[in-house]
Amino acid sequence: MYTASVITVSDRAAGGTYEDQSGPAVVQLLKEHGYEVIDTIIIPDEKNTIKNALIEECNNGVHLIVTTGGTGFSSRDITPEATKEIIDKEAPGIAEYMRQKSMEITPRGMLSRGVAGIRSRSLIINLPGSPKGAVENLSFVLPHLAHGLDMLGGVKE
C-alpha cells in the first residue's frame, strides 16, 4: 500500500473564509485507489510555507504528495515555483499528460502550470485548485503511478 499526503494551497481556505473542497475530493479519490492518506494540510499561498510543507512530507517518507491550488495565473499562484525549488528531479511527463487530457475536456486546461517531480523517495504532483480539475487531473495519472512509486521505494530497479 502506498501512502499519500494532500496539501491544499489556498489563502482563503487557510484563512477560514472558504471551505476547502479540493483537498477532500482528492483524498476520496486516493482512498478509492487504495492509498493510505496519512496527512491533509491547508496552507496559504506563501512560497516558504509551501516549500516547508513539501519538505516535511518528503522527510516523513510519504510516497505521493499531491498539492491542489496555486497553479494558475494569479500573482499569488506560486505552487509550481515552490515545488521546483525543492525537487531533485522533474517528472515532466506527468504534468504534460494531465494538461493534454485536461485540454480534451476544456481548452483552459492549457492554463494549468502544475509540475511534478521527485524529492528523495517521494513523488510530488501539483493539481489545479478546483475540485473538478483536481480530481480529473489526478484520475488521469493515478492508475499509472505504481511502477514509478515502486522504483522510488526501491521495490523495482
Tab-separated table of N, CA and C in Angstrom:
chain	number	residue	atom	x	y	z
A	1	MET	N	0.842	-1.175	0.000
A	1	MET	CA	0.000	0.000	0.000
A	1	MET	C	0.888	1.240	0.000
A	2	TYR	N	0.494	2.227	-0.778
A	2	TYR	CA	1.231	3.482	-0.848
A	2	TYR	C	0.610	4.498	0.106
A	3	THR	N	1.468	5.378	0.625
A	3	THR	CA	0.983	6.462	1.468
A	3	THR	C	0.887	7.735	0.633
A	4	ALA	N	0.003	8.626	1.063
A	4	ALA	CA	-0.180	9.889	0.355
A	4	ALA	C	-0.487	10.997	1.348
A	5	SER	N	-0.123	12.201	0.960
A	5	SER	CA	-0.488	13.409	1.687
A	5	SER	C	-1.096	14.382	0.695
A	6	VAL	N	-2.054	15.165	1.160
A	6	VAL	CA	-2.716	16.153	0.318
A	6	VAL	C	-2.514	17.521	0.955
A	7	ILE	N	-1.942	18.425	0.179
A	7	ILE	CA	-1.693	19.782	0.647
A	7	ILE	C	-2.534	20.739	-0.186
A	8	THR	N	-3.485	21.400	0.452
A	8	THR	CA	-4.283	22.419	-0.224
A	8	THR	C	-3.580	23.759	-0.037
A	9	VAL	N	-3.297	24.418	-1.144
A	9	VAL	CA	-2.636	25.722	-1.116
A	9	VAL	C	-3.682	26.772	-1.485
A	10	SER	N	-4.140	27.499	-0.475
A	10	SER	CA	-5.195	28.488	-0.692
A	10	SER	C	-5.200	29.494	0.447
A	11	ASP	N	-5.016	30.763	0.115
A	11	ASP	CA	-5.091	31.809	1.128
A	11	ASP	C	-6.451	31.806	1.810
A	12	ARG	N	-7.510	31.706	1.011
A	12	ARG	CA	-8.872	31.770	1.558
A	12	ARG	C	-9.195	30.568	2.440
A	13	ALA	N	-8.834	29.378	2.008
A	13	ALA	CA	-9.110	28.192	2.827
A	13	ALA	C	-8.269	28.206	4.099
A	14	ALA	N	-7.009	28.623	3.988
A	14	ALA	CA	-6.141	28.687	5.167
A	14	ALA	C	-6.636	29.736	6.148
A	15	GLY	N	-7.244	30.804	5.619
A	15	GLY	CA	-7.758	31.869	6.467
A	15	GLY	C	-9.149	31.618	7.002
A	16	GLY	N	-9.767	30.517	6.570
A	16	GLY	CA	-11.090	30.165	7.065
A	16	GLY	C	-12.241	30.889	6.387
A	17	THR	N	-11.979	31.614	5.300
A	17	THR	CA	-13.063	32.313	4.596
A	17	THR	C	-13.658	31.477	3.466
A	18	TYR	N	-13.068	30.308	3.229
A	18	TYR	CA	-13.510	29.433	2.149
A	18	TYR	C	-13.309	27.998	2.604
A	19	GLU	N	-14.320	27.181	2.404
A	19	GLU	CA	-14.208	25.779	2.781
A	19	GLU	C	-13.446	25.014	1.703
A	20	ASP	N	-12.395	24.331	2.100
A	20	ASP	CA	-11.616	23.530	1.162
A	20	ASP	C	-12.474	22.397	0.626
A	21	GLN	N	-12.654	22.366	-0.676
A	21	GLN	CA	-13.392	21.282	-1.310
A	21	GLN	C	-12.488	20.387	-2.138
A	22	SER	N	-11.396	20.949	-2.642
A	22	SER	CA	-10.478	20.165	-3.480
A	22	SER	C	-9.751	19.100	-2.674
A	23	GLY	N	-9.230	19.479	-1.508
A	23	GLY	CA	-8.495	18.525	-0.683
A	23	GLY	C	-9.306	17.282	-0.358
A	24	PRO	N	-10.512	17.437	0.202
A	24	PRO	CA	-11.325	16.257	0.499
A	24	PRO	C	-11.678	15.427	-0.741
A	25	ALA	N	-11.893	16.091	-1.881
A	25	ALA	CA	-12.205	15.350	-3.107
A	25	ALA	C	-11.010	14.505	-3.551
A	26	VAL	N	-9.816	15.065	-3.431
A	26	VAL	CA	-8.602	14.342	-3.797
A	26	VAL	C	-8.356	13.191	-2.817
A	27	VAL	N	-8.587	13.444	-1.528
A	27	VAL	CA	-8.434	12.386	-0.518
A	27	VAL	C	-9.337	11.208	-0.857
A	28	GLN	N	-10.579	11.497	-1.197
A	28	GLN	CA	-11.527	10.424	-1.531
A	28	GLN	C	-11.035	9.607	-2.723
A	29	LEU	N	-10.548	10.284	-3.766
A	29	LEU	CA	-10.045	9.580	-4.950
A	29	LEU	C	-8.848	8.701	-4.593
A	30	LEU	N	-7.936	9.240	-3.799
A	30	LEU	CA	-6.768	8.457	-3.399
A	30	LEU	C	-7.180	7.205	-2.620
A	31	LYS	N	-8.101	7.362	-1.689
A	31	LYS	CA	-8.559	6.214	-0.902
A	31	LYS	C	-9.240	5.176	-1.781
A	32	GLU	N	-10.010	5.636	-2.767
A	32	GLU	CA	-10.666	4.708	-3.698
A	32	GLU	C	-9.645	3.897	-4.489
A	33	HIS	N	-8.438	4.425	-4.653
A	33	HIS	CA	-7.377	3.725	-5.381
A	33	HIS	C	-6.404	3.012	-4.443
A	34	GLY	N	-6.782	2.885	-3.176
A	34	GLY	CA	-6.015	2.078	-2.243
A	34	GLY	C	-4.894	2.798	-1.516
A	35	TYR	N	-4.803	4.096	-1.645
A	35	TYR	CA	-3.765	4.845	-0.940
A	35	TYR	C	-4.180	5.076	0.511
A	36	GLU	N	-3.205	5.051	1.395
A	36	GLU	CA	-3.427	5.423	2.786
A	36	GLU	C	-3.065	6.900	2.915
A	37	VAL	N	-4.062	7.740	3.084
A	37	VAL	CA	-3.824	9.178	3.207
A	37	VAL	C	-3.462	9.457	4.659
A	38	ILE	N	-2.197	9.835	4.862
A	38	ILE	CA	-1.713	9.991	6.237
A	38	ILE	C	-1.691	11.434	6.710
A	39	ASP	N	-1.867	12.371	5.777
A	39	ASP	CA	-1.841	13.770	6.187
A	39	ASP	C	-2.622	14.621	5.202
A	40	THR	N	-3.364	15.585	5.728
A	40	THR	CA	-4.011	16.618	4.920
A	40	THR	C	-3.682	17.953	5.569
A	41	ILE	N	-3.279	18.888	4.744
A	41	ILE	CA	-2.813	20.172	5.237
A	41	ILE	C	-3.443	21.273	4.397
A	42	ILE	N	-3.800	22.370	5.033
A	42	ILE	CA	-4.254	23.558	4.322
A	42	ILE	C	-3.308	24.692	4.680
A	43	ILE	N	-2.694	25.286	3.669
A	43	ILE	CA	-1.712	26.341	3.892
A	43	ILE	C	-1.971	27.504	2.926
A	44	PRO	N	-1.481	28.694	3.282
A	44	PRO	CA	-1.639	29.847	2.385
A	44	PRO	C	-0.638	29.799	1.232
A	45	ASP	N	-0.880	30.658	0.250
A	45	ASP	CA	-0.012	30.779	-0.919
A	45	ASP	C	1.250	31.559	-0.558
A	46	GLU	N	2.085	30.968	0.242
A	46	GLU	CA	3.357	31.563	0.645
A	46	GLU	C	4.461	30.580	0.281
A	47	LYS	N	5.413	31.035	-0.506
A	47	LYS	CA	6.432	30.131	-1.049
A	47	LYS	C	7.147	29.326	0.029
A	48	ASN	N	7.635	29.967	1.069
A	48	ASN	CA	8.373	29.228	2.096
A	48	ASN	C	7.478	28.252	2.846
A	49	THR	N	6.227	28.613	3.050
A	49	THR	CA	5.290	27.702	3.718
A	49	THR	C	5.052	26.461	2.864
A	50	ILE	N	4.892	26.663	1.568
A	50	ILE	CA	4.690	25.544	0.641
A	50	ILE	C	5.935	24.656	0.633
A	51	LYS	N	7.100	25.274	0.486
A	51	LYS	CA	8.346	24.507	0.451
A	51	LYS	C	8.533	23.703	1.734
A	52	ASN	N	8.304	24.333	2.878
A	52	ASN	CA	8.490	23.637	4.156
A	52	ASN	C	7.521	22.477	4.303
A	53	ALA	N	6.270	22.653	3.870
A	53	ALA	CA	5.285	21.565	3.958
A	53	ALA	C	5.698	20.396	3.064
A	54	LEU	N	6.139	20.695	1.853
A	54	LEU	CA	6.567	19.633	0.936
A	54	LEU	C	7.784	18.889	1.491
A	55	ILE	N	8.752	19.635	1.988
A	55	ILE	CA	9.959	19.013	2.539
A	55	ILE	C	9.612	18.123	3.729
A	56	GLU	N	8.746	18.605	4.598
A	56	GLU	CA	8.360	17.809	5.772
A	56	GLU	C	7.692	16.502	5.367
A	57	GLU	N	6.794	16.559	4.388
A	57	GLU	CA	6.120	15.330	3.942
A	57	GLU	C	7.124	14.376	3.302
A	58	CYS	N	8.058	14.898	2.529
A	58	CYS	CA	9.110	14.047	1.944
A	58	CYS	C	9.972	13.431	3.035
A	59	ASN	N	10.342	14.233	4.020
A	59	ASN	CA	11.162	13.727	5.122
A	59	ASN	C	10.436	12.651	5.925
A	60	ASN	N	9.105	12.689	5.917
A	60	ASN	CA	8.313	11.677	6.602
A	60	ASN	C	8.163	10.404	5.769
A	61	GLY	N	8.716	10.391	4.570
A	61	GLY	CA	8.708	9.193	3.736
A	61	GLY	C	7.404	8.933	3.008
A	62	VAL	N	6.584	9.951	2.832
A	62	VAL	CA	5.313	9.783	2.116
A	62	VAL	C	5.620	9.454	0.654
A	63	HIS	N	4.930	8.455	0.115
A	63	HIS	CA	5.181	8.037	-1.267
A	63	HIS	C	4.715	9.084	-2.280
A	64	LEU	N	3.493	9.589	-2.102
A	64	LEU	CA	2.886	10.516	-3.061
A	64	LEU	C	2.376	11.738	-2.317
A	65	ILE	N	2.847	12.905	-2.721
A	65	ILE	CA	2.399	14.159	-2.142
A	65	ILE	C	1.701	14.929	-3.249
A	66	VAL	N	0.446	15.253	-3.013
A	66	VAL	CA	-0.367	15.939	-4.009
A	66	VAL	C	-0.726	17.312	-3.467
A	67	THR	N	-0.446	18.341	-4.267
A	67	THR	CA	-0.899	19.679	-3.906
A	67	THR	C	-2.101	20.022	-4.765
A	68	THR	N	-2.981	20.841	-4.235
A	68	THR	CA	-4.096	21.351	-5.012
A	68	THR	C	-4.156	22.853	-4.787
A	69	GLY	N	-4.171	23.590	-5.889
A	69	GLY	CA	-4.219	25.045	-5.817
A	69	GLY	C	-2.893	25.692	-6.125
A	70	GLY	N	-2.977	26.952	-6.527
A	70	GLY	CA	-1.783	27.745	-6.774
A	70	GLY	C	-1.090	27.481	-8.088
A	71	THR	N	-1.809	26.910	-9.072
A	71	THR	CA	-1.173	26.566	-10.350
A	71	THR	C	-1.638	27.452	-11.500
A	72	GLY	N	-2.428	28.476	-11.201
A	72	GLY	CA	-2.971	29.329	-12.255
A	72	GLY	C	-2.100	30.533	-12.558
A	73	PHE	N	-2.729	31.593	-13.024
A	73	PHE	CA	-2.024	32.778	-13.482
A	73	PHE	C	-2.058	33.936	-12.479
A	74	SER	N	-2.745	33.768	-11.379
A	74	SER	CA	-2.819	34.829	-10.385
A	74	SER	C	-1.431	35.124	-9.821
A	75	SER	N	-1.225	36.357	-9.387
A	75	SER	CA	0.074	36.713	-8.822
A	75	SER	C	0.401	35.896	-7.574
A	76	ARG	N	-0.608	35.371	-6.890
A	76	ARG	CA	-0.399	34.568	-5.685
A	76	ARG	C	-0.194	33.083	-6.013
A	77	ASP	N	-0.378	32.671	-7.245
A	77	ASP	CA	-0.233	31.269	-7.650
A	77	ASP	C	1.241	30.934	-7.843
A	78	ILE	N	1.843	30.315	-6.813
A	78	ILE	CA	3.281	30.050	-6.837
A	78	ILE	C	3.633	28.611	-6.464
A	79	THR	N	2.636	27.741	-6.448
A	79	THR	CA	2.908	26.349	-6.073
A	79	THR	C	3.948	25.695	-6.986
A	80	PRO	N	3.863	25.853	-8.316
A	80	PRO	CA	4.890	25.223	-9.159
A	80	PRO	C	6.297	25.747	-8.880
A	81	GLU	N	6.409	27.038	-8.634
A	81	GLU	CA	7.730	27.613	-8.364
A	81	GLU	C	8.297	27.069	-7.052
A	82	ALA	N	7.447	26.982	-6.031
A	82	ALA	CA	7.890	26.425	-4.744
A	82	ALA	C	8.297	24.963	-4.906
A	83	THR	N	7.511	24.225	-5.664
A	83	THR	CA	7.799	22.800	-5.886
A	83	THR	C	9.137	22.632	-6.608
A	84	LYS	N	9.356	23.422	-7.645
A	84	LYS	CA	10.605	23.314	-8.410
A	84	LYS	C	11.827	23.577	-7.545
A	85	GLU	N	11.676	24.433	-6.554
A	85	GLU	CA	12.822	24.770	-5.706
A	85	GLU	C	13.235	23.642	-4.759
A	86	ILE	N	12.337	22.681	-4.507
A	86	ILE	CA	12.692	21.634	-3.532
A	86	ILE	C	12.839	20.244	-4.150
A	87	ILE	N	12.462	20.073	-5.411
A	87	ILE	CA	12.586	18.735	-6.005
A	87	ILE	C	14.005	18.489	-6.493
A	88	ASP	N	14.383	17.207	-6.542
A	88	ASP	CA	15.680	16.790	-7.062
A	88	ASP	C	15.623	16.577	-8.568
A	89	LYS	N	14.479	16.068	-9.044
A	89	LYS	CA	14.297	15.761	-10.461
A	89	LYS	C	12.865	16.095	-10.850
A	90	GLU	N	12.685	16.652	-12.043
A	90	GLU	CA	11.338	16.849	-12.559
A	90	GLU	C	10.843	15.557	-13.200
A	91	ALA	N	9.536	15.403	-13.221
A	91	ALA	CA	8.879	14.302	-13.923
A	91	ALA	C	7.881	14.941	-14.887
A	92	PRO	N	8.390	15.567	-15.960
A	92	PRO	CA	7.538	16.385	-16.817
A	92	PRO	C	6.418	15.633	-17.518
A	93	GLY	N	6.611	14.348	-17.773
A	93	GLY	CA	5.579	13.583	-18.472
A	93	GLY	C	4.262	13.546	-17.722
A	94	ILE	N	4.327	13.553	-16.395
A	94	ILE	CA	3.102	13.514	-15.593
A	94	ILE	C	2.296	14.792	-15.810
A	95	ALA	N	2.948	15.948	-15.664
A	95	ALA	CA	2.251	17.217	-15.842
A	95	ALA	C	1.786	17.403	-17.287
A	96	GLU	N	2.626	16.988	-18.233
A	96	GLU	CA	2.258	17.102	-19.649
A	96	GLU	C	1.026	16.264	-19.957
A	97	TYR	N	0.988	15.054	-19.422
A	97	TYR	CA	-0.155	14.169	-19.672
A	97	TYR	C	-1.432	14.734	-19.058
A	98	MET	N	-1.321	15.271	-17.836
A	98	MET	CA	-2.501	15.862	-17.205
A	98	MET	C	-3.026	17.030	-18.032
A	99	ARG	N	-2.132	17.892	-18.508
A	99	ARG	CA	-2.572	19.025	-19.322
A	99	ARG	C	-3.200	18.553	-20.632
A	100	GLN	N	-2.575	17.561	-21.268
A	100	GLN	CA	-3.101	17.037	-22.529
A	100	GLN	C	-4.517	16.492	-22.339
A	101	LYS	N	-4.684	15.653	-21.329
A	101	LYS	CA	-6.002	15.055	-21.091
A	101	LYS	C	-7.011	16.120	-20.665
A	102	SER	N	-6.576	17.088	-19.898
A	102	SER	CA	-7.460	18.155	-19.446
A	102	SER	C	-7.950	18.992	-20.627
A	103	MET	N	-7.066	19.234	-21.597
A	103	MET	CA	-7.452	20.020	-22.772
A	103	MET	C	-8.469	19.291	-23.638
A	104	GLU	N	-8.579	17.987	-23.490
A	104	GLU	CA	-9.626	17.247	-24.200
A	104	GLU	C	-10.996	17.574	-23.612
A	105	ILE	N	-11.023	18.029	-22.373
A	105	ILE	CA	-12.268	18.402	-21.702
A	105	ILE	C	-12.546	19.891	-21.873
A	106	THR	N	-11.505	20.714	-21.682
A	106	THR	CA	-11.646	22.162	-21.829
A	106	THR	C	-10.330	22.752	-22.317
A	107	PRO	N	-10.376	23.672	-23.269
A	107	PRO	CA	-9.136	24.319	-23.724
A	107	PRO	C	-8.417	25.060	-22.594
A	108	ARG	N	-9.127	25.415	-21.549
A	108	ARG	CA	-8.499	26.105	-20.424
A	108	ARG	C	-7.495	25.223	-19.687
A	109	GLY	N	-7.482	23.936	-19.973
A	109	GLY	CA	-6.502	23.038	-19.381
A	109	GLY	C	-5.082	23.482	-19.676
A	110	MET	N	-4.895	24.191	-20.794
A	110	MET	CA	-3.556	24.676	-21.156
A	110	MET	C	-3.055	25.730	-20.180
A	111	LEU	N	-3.933	26.291	-19.370
A	111	LEU	CA	-3.549	27.359	-18.453
A	111	LEU	C	-3.009	26.841	-17.126
A	112	SER	N	-3.080	25.548	-16.905
A	112	SER	CA	-2.538	24.991	-15.666
A	112	SER	C	-1.017	24.932	-15.755
A	113	ARG	N	-0.361	25.398	-14.708
A	113	ARG	CA	1.096	25.438	-14.700
A	113	ARG	C	1.705	24.398	-13.770
A	114	GLY	N	0.910	23.440	-13.346
A	114	GLY	CA	1.381	22.436	-12.397
A	114	GLY	C	2.588	21.669	-12.896
A	115	VAL	N	3.423	21.253	-11.947
A	115	VAL	CA	4.594	20.440	-12.251
A	115	VAL	C	4.534	19.162	-11.419
A	116	ALA	N	5.395	18.237	-11.765
A	116	ALA	CA	5.545	17.004	-10.989
A	116	ALA	C	7.035	16.747	-10.865
A	117	GLY	N	7.419	16.187	-9.718
A	117	GLY	CA	8.831	15.918	-9.532
A	117	GLY	C	9.098	15.007	-8.346
A	118	ILE	N	10.357	14.676	-8.190
A	118	ILE	CA	10.800	13.717	-7.186
A	118	ILE	C	11.731	14.423	-6.201
A	119	ARG	N	11.498	14.162	-4.939
A	119	ARG	CA	12.441	14.551	-3.895
A	119	ARG	C	12.667	13.312	-3.042
A	120	SER	N	13.894	12.878	-2.988
A	120	SER	CA	14.248	11.678	-2.247
A	120	SER	C	13.434	10.505	-2.789
A	121	ARG	N	12.574	9.929	-1.977
A	121	ARG	CA	11.766	8.786	-2.412
A	121	ARG	C	10.289	9.142	-2.530
A	122	SER	N	10.012	10.441	-2.669
A	122	SER	CA	8.632	10.919	-2.764
A	122	SER	C	8.368	11.527	-4.134
A	123	LEU	N	7.158	11.313	-4.636
A	123	LEU	CA	6.693	11.931	-5.866
A	123	LEU	C	5.728	13.046	-5.491
A	124	ILE	N	5.938	14.226	-6.043
A	124	ILE	CA	5.086	15.384	-5.788
A	124	ILE	C	4.382	15.744	-7.089
A	125	ILE	N	3.060	15.941	-7.002
A	125	ILE	CA	2.267	16.327	-8.164
A	125	ILE	C	1.420	17.535	-7.799
A	126	ASN	N	1.510	18.599	-8.614
A	126	ASN	CA	0.663	19.781	-8.443
A	126	ASN	C	-0.612	19.627	-9.253
A	127	LEU	N	-1.746	19.872	-8.601
A	127	LEU	CA	-3.054	19.812	-9.252
A	127	LEU	C	-3.714	21.186	-9.226
A	128	PRO	N	-4.669	21.418	-10.125
A	128	PRO	CA	-5.431	22.669	-10.066
A	128	PRO	C	-6.198	22.797	-8.752
A	129	GLY	N	-6.676	23.992	-8.480
A	129	GLY	CA	-7.373	24.255	-7.227
A	129	GLY	C	-8.859	23.924	-7.224
A	130	SER	N	-9.469	23.824	-8.386
A	130	SER	CA	-10.900	23.499	-8.402
A	130	SER	C	-11.089	22.020	-8.107
A	131	PRO	N	-12.145	21.668	-7.367
A	131	PRO	CA	-12.371	20.243	-7.079
A	131	PRO	C	-12.477	19.405	-8.352
A	132	LYS	N	-13.206	19.906	-9.341
A	132	LYS	CA	-13.378	19.172	-10.598
A	132	LYS	C	-12.037	18.986	-11.302
A	133	GLY	N	-11.275	20.061	-11.432
A	133	GLY	CA	-9.982	19.983	-12.104
A	133	GLY	C	-8.990	19.116	-11.363
A	134	ALA	N	-8.981	19.217	-10.049
A	134	ALA	CA	-8.043	18.417	-9.252
A	134	ALA	C	-8.330	16.927	-9.405
A	135	VAL	N	-9.592	16.556	-9.268
A	135	VAL	CA	-9.962	15.138	-9.365
A	135	VAL	C	-9.740	14.612	-10.777
A	136	GLU	N	-10.143	15.383	-11.789
A	136	GLU	CA	-9.934	14.929	-13.167
A	136	GLU	C	-8.454	14.705	-13.448
A	137	ASN	N	-7.629	15.692	-13.107
A	137	ASN	CA	-6.205	15.585	-13.417
A	137	ASN	C	-5.548	14.425	-12.687
A	138	LEU	N	-5.866	14.251	-11.418
A	138	LEU	CA	-5.274	13.134	-10.682
A	138	LEU	C	-5.773	11.802	-11.224
A	139	SER	N	-7.039	11.752	-11.617
A	139	SER	CA	-7.586	10.482	-12.125
A	139	SER	C	-6.923	10.074	-13.441
A	140	PHE	N	-6.418	11.032	-14.198
A	140	PHE	CA	-5.717	10.704	-15.445
A	140	PHE	C	-4.435	9.925	-15.173
A	141	VAL	N	-3.711	10.284	-14.124
A	141	VAL	CA	-2.378	9.704	-13.903
A	141	VAL	C	-2.331	8.649	-12.806
A	142	LEU	N	-3.259	8.682	-11.892
A	142	LEU	CA	-3.204	7.809	-10.720
A	142	LEU	C	-3.058	6.320	-11.067
A	143	PRO	N	-3.791	5.810	-12.055
A	143	PRO	CA	-3.651	4.380	-12.366
A	143	PRO	C	-2.273	3.985	-12.889
A	144	HIS	N	-1.459	4.956	-13.255
A	144	HIS	CA	-0.178	4.667	-13.892
A	144	HIS	C	1.033	4.949	-13.006
A	145	LEU	N	0.808	5.324	-11.758
A	145	LEU	CA	1.912	5.746	-10.897
A	145	LEU	C	2.613	4.610	-10.149
A	146	ALA	N	1.993	3.463	-10.008
A	146	ALA	CA	2.532	2.392	-9.163
A	146	ALA	C	3.964	2.008	-9.549
A	147	HIS	N	4.238	1.874	-10.827
A	147	HIS	CA	5.580	1.477	-11.260
A	147	HIS	C	6.619	2.501	-10.802
A	148	GLY	N	6.326	3.772	-10.995
A	148	GLY	CA	7.251	4.820	-10.576
A	148	GLY	C	7.433	4.858	-9.068
A	149	LEU	N	6.340	4.699	-8.337
A	149	LEU	CA	6.427	4.696	-6.872
A	149	LEU	C	7.223	3.497	-6.382
A	150	ASP	N	7.052	2.354	-7.044
A	150	ASP	CA	7.854	1.175	-6.679
A	150	ASP	C	9.336	1.410	-6.938
A	151	MET	N	9.653	2.065	-8.034
A	151	MET	CA	11.049	2.371	-8.342
A	151	MET	C	11.629	3.335	-7.296
A	152	LEU	N	10.869	4.345	-6.932
A	152	LEU	CA	11.335	5.279	-5.902
A	152	LEU	C	11.560	4.589	-4.564
A	153	GLY	N	10.683	3.641	-4.260
A	153	GLY	CA	10.777	2.940	-2.977
A	153	GLY	C	11.791	1.815	-2.975
A	154	GLY	N	12.435	1.575	-4.113
A	154	GLY	CA	13.437	0.531	-4.183
A	154	GLY	C	12.874	-0.859	-4.380
A	155	VAL	N	11.570	-0.945	-4.658
A	155	VAL	CA	10.927	-2.246	-4.883
A	155	VAL	C	11.309	-2.791	-6.252
A	156	LYS	N	11.469	-1.877	-7.240
A	156	LYS	CA	11.850	-2.275	-8.602
A	156	LYS	C	13.055	-1.461	-9.008
A	157	GLU	N	13.863	-2.052	-9.845
A	157	GLU	CA	15.051	-1.348	-10.375
A	157	GLU	C	14.682	-0.671	-11.681
